[in-house]
Every structure is written in C-alpha cells, then in structure tokens.
Amino acid sequence: MLQPPVRGFNRSALSRRRQAENLSIAELGVRADIAASVLSRWESGQASPTPELLRRVADAMGVSTTEFVDTPAEDMTLADLRSLAGFSQRSLARHLGIPFKAVAKLEQGLIDMDDKRATTLAAALDVDVAELHDAYRRGARRWLRQRLVELEAQQPAAASA
C-alpha cells in the first residue's frame, strides 16, 4: 500500500547533512538499509520519503527526523508528529493496539482527544501532552476547513438540481 510522504521534507537538508558527515549516498544507504537509488531520488526531488524510511535515515545519521523537515513547530499537526516519530497510520495503530481507522479519525479530529489518549499518544510519539493537544487541534481545524471547501464546492451543483 502506498504511504504518503513526510510533509515538509527538505531534500537539501538531507544532502547537506550527508555531505557534512562525509557519507556517499551508497554509504548512507548501507547504514539505513535503503537502496542508494531511493536516497538519490529523495535528494534530487524526484521522490520523498515515507515516515518509516526517513526515521531509518535519521537514526543512521544519529539525528532527529526534524532536521530534515521544514514544517515549523507551530504548524505541526498530529499527522506531522506521527510522521516525524517514524510511524505510518497503520504502524502507529499496530504499536498502540488500536484500529487503523481510529488513528485516521484522531488526525481528522473526529475522535475526541481525552487525557488517556493524549498521554498514550504523546508517549508513543515522544512529545509532551501539551504539544500533542496543540497539534491535534491544528489538524482538526485543517481537516474541517478542507471539508467546508469541499461542501461549498458541491453547493452550487446541488442548488441547480
């Protein structure tokens, strides 16, 4: 199944860091267990990494995934925090022992973020609870705005019918 790439991935930051560590693409590929051709496509802008693969590269270089992402902290959503922690929706669901669709609904703000959920998710994503709540609210607002745009786009067609 195709996974969405990490939002805000900065290919130049990856290239700069790799070169600063005097690593060739092939050497980094061996360290991260990722094909050099895949890393080359990331650095050239032909492709972007999935959360799990970006996490492997960051771990192989001994840095945080945030080093390779341009999304400002004040714009991070729950989906961004999940990606930076190296999880897809499915892998986070497995990790937490919850249904995959529950993760998607949390990211859309369709399930309330109670204290128990917030504490569990914050621990899994290695962020503090306040940061998690802020990201949850930003993500919920983002999905709601997107849904409103979709509904408004449908309205004229429905009115003329």
PDB file of C-alpha atoms in Angstrom:
ATOM      1  CA  MET A   1       0.000   0.000   0.000  1.00  0.00           C
ATOM      2  CA  LEU A   2       1.334   3.436  -0.955  1.00  0.00           C
ATOM      3  CA  GLN A   3       2.113   5.669   2.012  1.00  0.00           C
ATOM      4  CA  PRO A   4       2.040   9.443   1.855  1.00  0.00           C
ATOM      5  CA  PRO A   5       5.433  11.151   2.113  1.00  0.00           C
ATOM      6  CA  VAL A   6       6.542  13.237   5.070  1.00  0.00           C
ATOM      7  CA  ARG A   7       5.086  16.749   4.781  1.00  0.00           C
ATOM      8  CA  GLY A   8       7.736  19.447   4.596  1.00  0.00           C
ATOM      9  CA  PHE A   9      10.613  17.124   3.675  1.00  0.00           C
ATOM     10  CA  ASN A  10      13.710  19.189   2.828  1.00  0.00           C
ATOM     11  CA  ARG A  11      15.888  17.337   0.343  1.00  0.00           C
ATOM     12  CA  SER A  12      18.670  19.935   0.622  1.00  0.00           C
ATOM     13  CA  ALA A  13      18.911  19.428   4.388  1.00  0.00           C
ATOM     14  CA  LEU A  14      19.396  15.702   3.844  1.00  0.00           C
ATOM     15  CA  SER A  15      22.061  16.278   1.205  1.00  0.00           C
ATOM     16  CA  ARG A  16      23.894  18.864   3.351  1.00  0.00           C
ATOM     17  CA  ARG A  17      23.881  16.603   6.418  1.00  0.00           C
ATOM     18  CA  ARG A  18      25.059  13.573   4.441  1.00  0.00           C
ATOM     19  CA  GLN A  19      27.906  15.571   2.890  1.00  0.00           C
ATOM     20  CA  ALA A  20      28.847  17.101   6.267  1.00  0.00           C
ATOM     21  CA  GLU A  21      29.289  13.574   7.574  1.00  0.00           C
ATOM     22  CA  ASN A  22      31.383  12.667   4.502  1.00  0.00           C
ATOM     23  CA  LEU A  23      28.964   9.931   3.506  1.00  0.00           C
ATOM     24  CA  SER A  24      28.258   8.911  -0.034  1.00  0.00           C
ATOM     25  CA  ILE A  25      24.688   8.069  -0.947  1.00  0.00           C
ATOM     26  CA  ALA A  26      25.710   4.418  -1.122  1.00  0.00           C
ATOM     27  CA  GLU A  27      27.269   4.516   2.371  1.00  0.00           C
ATOM     28  CA  LEU A  28      24.166   6.121   3.853  1.00  0.00           C
ATOM     29  CA  GLY A  29      22.062   3.549   2.061  1.00  0.00           C
ATOM     30  CA  VAL A  30      24.002   0.729   3.686  1.00  0.00           C
ATOM     31  CA  ARG A  31      23.722   2.342   7.133  1.00  0.00           C
ATOM     32  CA  ALA A  32      19.974   2.887   6.781  1.00  0.00           C
ATOM     33  CA  ASP A  33      19.289  -0.295   4.804  1.00  0.00           C
ATOM     34  CA  ILE A  34      17.742   1.711   1.978  1.00  0.00           C
ATOM     35  CA  ALA A  35      18.692   1.441  -1.692  1.00  0.00           C
ATOM     36  CA  ALA A  36      21.052   4.180  -2.827  1.00  0.00           C
ATOM     37  CA  SER A  37      18.764   4.800  -5.799  1.00  0.00           C
ATOM     38  CA  VAL A  38      15.922   5.660  -3.402  1.00  0.00           C
ATOM     39  CA  LEU A  39      18.097   8.128  -1.483  1.00  0.00           C
ATOM     40  CA  SER A  40      19.269   9.628  -4.764  1.00  0.00           C
ATOM     41  CA  ARG A  41      15.654  10.224  -5.839  1.00  0.00           C
ATOM     42  CA  TRP A  42      14.959  11.955  -2.500  1.00  0.00           C
ATOM     43  CA  GLU A  43      17.946  14.255  -2.866  1.00  0.00           C
ATOM     44  CA  SER A  44      17.091  15.070  -6.483  1.00  0.00           C
ATOM     45  CA  GLY A  45      13.480  15.864  -5.605  1.00  0.00           C
ATOM     46  CA  GLN A  46      12.060  13.032  -7.714  1.00  0.00           C
ATOM     47  CA  ALA A  47      10.578  11.369  -4.624  1.00  0.00           C
ATOM     48  CA  SER A  48      10.022  11.968  -0.922  1.00  0.00           C
ATOM     49  CA  PRO A  49      10.444   9.576   1.985  1.00  0.00           C
ATOM     50  CA  THR A  50       7.778   7.801   3.955  1.00  0.00           C
ATOM     51  CA  PRO A  51       7.854   8.317   7.737  1.00  0.00           C
ATOM     52  CA  GLU A  52       9.476   4.932   8.400  1.00  0.00           C
ATOM     53  CA  LEU A  53      12.246   5.417   5.834  1.00  0.00           C
ATOM     54  CA  LEU A  54      13.043   8.961   6.945  1.00  0.00           C
ATOM     55  CA  ARG A  55      13.301   7.677  10.517  1.00  0.00           C
ATOM     56  CA  ARG A  56      15.782   4.998   9.406  1.00  0.00           C
ATOM     57  CA  VAL A  57      17.950   7.622   7.696  1.00  0.00           C
ATOM     58  CA  ALA A  58      17.825   9.940  10.708  1.00  0.00           C
ATOM     59  CA  ASP A  59      18.703   7.060  13.050  1.00  0.00           C
ATOM     60  CA  ALA A  60      21.563   6.016  10.769  1.00  0.00           C
ATOM     61  CA  MET A  61      22.942   9.562  10.972  1.00  0.00           C
ATOM     62  CA  GLY A  62      22.277   9.959  14.705  1.00  0.00           C
ATOM     63  CA  VAL A  63      19.931  12.932  14.303  1.00  0.00           C
ATOM     64  CA  SER A  64      16.248  13.708  14.714  1.00  0.00           C
ATOM     65  CA  THR A  65      13.905  13.495  11.745  1.00  0.00           C
ATOM     66  CA  THR A  66      13.054  17.160  12.410  1.00  0.00           C
ATOM     67  CA  GLU A  67      16.437  18.050  10.916  1.00  0.00           C
ATOM     68  CA  PHE A  68      15.064  17.063   7.507  1.00  0.00           C
ATOM     69  CA  VAL A  69      11.652  18.740   7.732  1.00  0.00           C
ATOM     70  CA  ASP A  70      10.814  22.412   7.213  1.00  0.00           C
ATOM     71  CA  THR A  71       7.361  22.424   8.831  1.00  0.00           C
ATOM     72  CA  PRO A  72       7.515  24.929  11.723  1.00  0.00           C
ATOM     73  CA  ALA A  73       6.590  23.573  15.164  1.00  0.00           C
ATOM     74  CA  GLU A  74       3.621  25.947  15.351  1.00  0.00           C
ATOM     75  CA  ASP A  75       2.184  24.396  12.158  1.00  0.00           C
ATOM     76  CA  MET A  76       2.636  20.741  13.156  1.00  0.00           C
ATOM     77  CA  THR A  77      -0.474  18.580  13.139  1.00  0.00           C
ATOM     78  CA  LEU A  78      -0.966  15.207  14.784  1.00  0.00           C
ATOM     79  CA  ALA A  79      -0.189  13.611  11.400  1.00  0.00           C
ATOM     80  CA  ASP A  80       3.105  15.535  11.259  1.00  0.00           C
ATOM     81  CA  LEU A  81       4.098  14.406  14.758  1.00  0.00           C
ATOM     82  CA  ARG A  82       3.277  10.836  13.785  1.00  0.00           C
ATOM     83  CA  SER A  83       5.405  11.099  10.641  1.00  0.00           C
ATOM     84  CA  LEU A  84       8.337  12.637  12.499  1.00  0.00           C
ATOM     85  CA  ALA A  85       8.192   9.783  15.005  1.00  0.00           C
ATOM     86  CA  GLY A  86       8.581   7.398  12.063  1.00  0.00           C
ATOM     87  CA  PHE A  87       5.088   5.944  12.019  1.00  0.00           C
ATOM     88  CA  SER A  88       2.563   5.498   9.248  1.00  0.00           C
ATOM     89  CA  GLN A  89      -1.053   5.476  10.389  1.00  0.00           C
ATOM     90  CA  ARG A  90      -1.044   1.685  10.188  1.00  0.00           C
ATOM     91  CA  SER A  91       2.204   1.206  12.087  1.00  0.00           C
ATOM     92  CA  LEU A  92       1.090   3.588  14.851  1.00  0.00           C
ATOM     93  CA  ALA A  93      -2.203   1.734  15.120  1.00  0.00           C
ATOM     94  CA  ARG A  94      -0.309  -1.561  15.454  1.00  0.00           C
ATOM     95  CA  HIS A  95       2.039  -0.027  18.015  1.00  0.00           C
ATOM     96  CA  LEU A  96      -0.880   1.225  20.105  1.00  0.00           C
ATOM     97  CA  GLY A  97      -3.066  -1.839  19.543  1.00  0.00           C
ATOM     98  CA  ILE A  98      -5.939   0.198  18.136  1.00  0.00           C
ATOM     99  CA  PRO A  99      -7.786   0.078  14.807  1.00  0.00           C
ATOM    100  CA  PHE A 100      -6.084   1.835  11.901  1.00  0.00           C
ATOM    101  CA  LYS A 101      -9.189   3.931  11.255  1.00  0.00           C
ATOM    102  CA  ALA A 102      -9.023   5.272  14.823  1.00  0.00           C
ATOM    103  CA  VAL A 103      -5.665   6.900  14.054  1.00  0.00           C
ATOM    104  CA  ALA A 104      -7.063   8.474  10.886  1.00  0.00           C
ATOM    105  CA  LYS A 105     -10.105   9.775  12.775  1.00  0.00           C
ATOM    106  CA  LEU A 106      -7.916  11.212  15.539  1.00  0.00           C
ATOM    107  CA  GLU A 107      -5.853  13.050  12.942  1.00  0.00           C
ATOM    108  CA  GLN A 108      -9.051  14.493  11.465  1.00  0.00           C
ATOM    109  CA  GLY A 109     -10.401  15.496  14.877  1.00  0.00           C
ATOM    110  CA  LEU A 110     -13.333  13.094  14.514  1.00  0.00           C
ATOM    111  CA  ILE A 111     -12.486  11.368  17.811  1.00  0.00           C
ATOM    112  CA  ASP A 112     -12.073  13.466  20.952  1.00  0.00           C
ATOM    113  CA  MET A 113      -8.586  13.678  22.423  1.00  0.00           C
ATOM    114  CA  ASP A 114      -9.212  12.777  26.050  1.00  0.00           C
ATOM    115  CA  ASP A 115      -6.450  12.713  28.685  1.00  0.00           C
ATOM    116  CA  LYS A 116      -5.853   8.962  28.411  1.00  0.00           C
ATOM    117  CA  ARG A 117      -5.495   9.080  24.616  1.00  0.00           C
ATOM    118  CA  ALA A 118      -3.299  12.162  24.807  1.00  0.00           C
ATOM    119  CA  THR A 119      -0.958  10.590  27.355  1.00  0.00           C
ATOM    120  CA  THR A 120      -0.681   7.349  25.383  1.00  0.00           C
ATOM    121  CA  LEU A 121      -0.103   9.109  22.052  1.00  0.00           C
ATOM    122  CA  ALA A 122       2.358  11.623  23.497  1.00  0.00           C
ATOM    123  CA  ALA A 123       4.462   8.761  24.882  1.00  0.00           C
ATOM    124  CA  ALA A 124       4.365   6.867  21.571  1.00  0.00           C
ATOM    125  CA  LEU A 125       5.306   9.976  19.570  1.00  0.00           C
ATOM    126  CA  ASP A 126       7.862  11.187  22.136  1.00  0.00           C
ATOM    127  CA  VAL A 127       6.294  14.622  22.589  1.00  0.00           C
ATOM    128  CA  ASP A 128       4.749  16.309  25.588  1.00  0.00           C
ATOM    129  CA  VAL A 129       0.996  16.228  26.115  1.00  0.00           C
ATOM    130  CA  ALA A 130       0.538  19.990  25.591  1.00  0.00           C
ATOM    131  CA  GLU A 131       2.334  19.795  22.223  1.00  0.00           C
ATOM    132  CA  LEU A 132       0.179  16.831  21.252  1.00  0.00           C
ATOM    133  CA  HIS A 133      -3.054  18.683  22.125  1.00  0.00           C
ATOM    134  CA  ASP A 134      -1.955  21.728  20.108  1.00  0.00           C
ATOM    135  CA  ALA A 135      -1.110  19.563  17.087  1.00  0.00           C
ATOM    136  CA  TYR A 136      -4.430  17.709  17.421  1.00  0.00           C
ATOM    137  CA  ARG A 137      -6.381  20.991  17.345  1.00  0.00           C
ATOM    138  CA  ARG A 138      -4.421  22.297  14.339  1.00  0.00           C
ATOM    139  CA  GLY A 139      -5.051  19.067  12.448  1.00  0.00           C
ATOM    140  CA  ALA A 140      -8.748  19.063  13.308  1.00  0.00           C
ATOM    141  CA  ARG A 141      -9.106  22.672  12.107  1.00  0.00           C
ATOM    142  CA  ARG A 142      -7.219  21.858   8.919  1.00  0.00           C
ATOM    143  CA  TRP A 143      -9.472  18.880   8.095  1.00  0.00           C
ATOM    144  CA  LEU A 144     -12.584  20.895   8.934  1.00  0.00           C
ATOM    145  CA  ARG A 145     -11.533  23.761   6.646  1.00  0.00           C
ATOM    146  CA  GLN A 146     -10.842  21.261   3.856  1.00  0.00           C
ATOM    147  CA  ARG A 147     -14.243  19.635   4.335  1.00  0.00           C
ATOM    148  CA  LEU A 148     -16.003  23.016   4.279  1.00  0.00           C
ATOM    149  CA  VAL A 149     -14.293  23.888   0.987  1.00  0.00           C
ATOM    150  CA  GLU A 150     -15.473  20.567  -0.460  1.00  0.00           C
ATOM    151  CA  LEU A 151     -19.033  21.155   0.714  1.00  0.00           C
ATOM    152  CA  GLU A 152     -19.099  24.699  -0.627  1.00  0.00           C
ATOM    153  CA  ALA A 153     -17.859  23.453  -3.988  1.00  0.00           C
ATOM    154  CA  GLN A 154     -20.764  20.989  -4.120  1.00  0.00           C
ATOM    155  CA  GLN A 155     -23.421  23.513  -3.109  1.00  0.00           C
ATOM    156  CA  PRO A 156     -23.959  25.214  -6.497  1.00  0.00           C
ATOM    157  CA  ALA A 157     -24.453  21.882  -8.238  1.00  0.00           C
ATOM    158  CA  ALA A 158     -26.976  20.774  -5.620  1.00  0.00           C
ATOM    159  CA  ALA A 159     -28.848  24.103  -5.775  1.00  0.00           C
ATOM    160  CA  SER A 160     -29.333  23.885  -9.544  1.00  0.00           C
ATOM    161  CA  ALA A 161     -30.607  20.310  -9.436  1.00  0.00           C
TER     162      ALA A 161
END
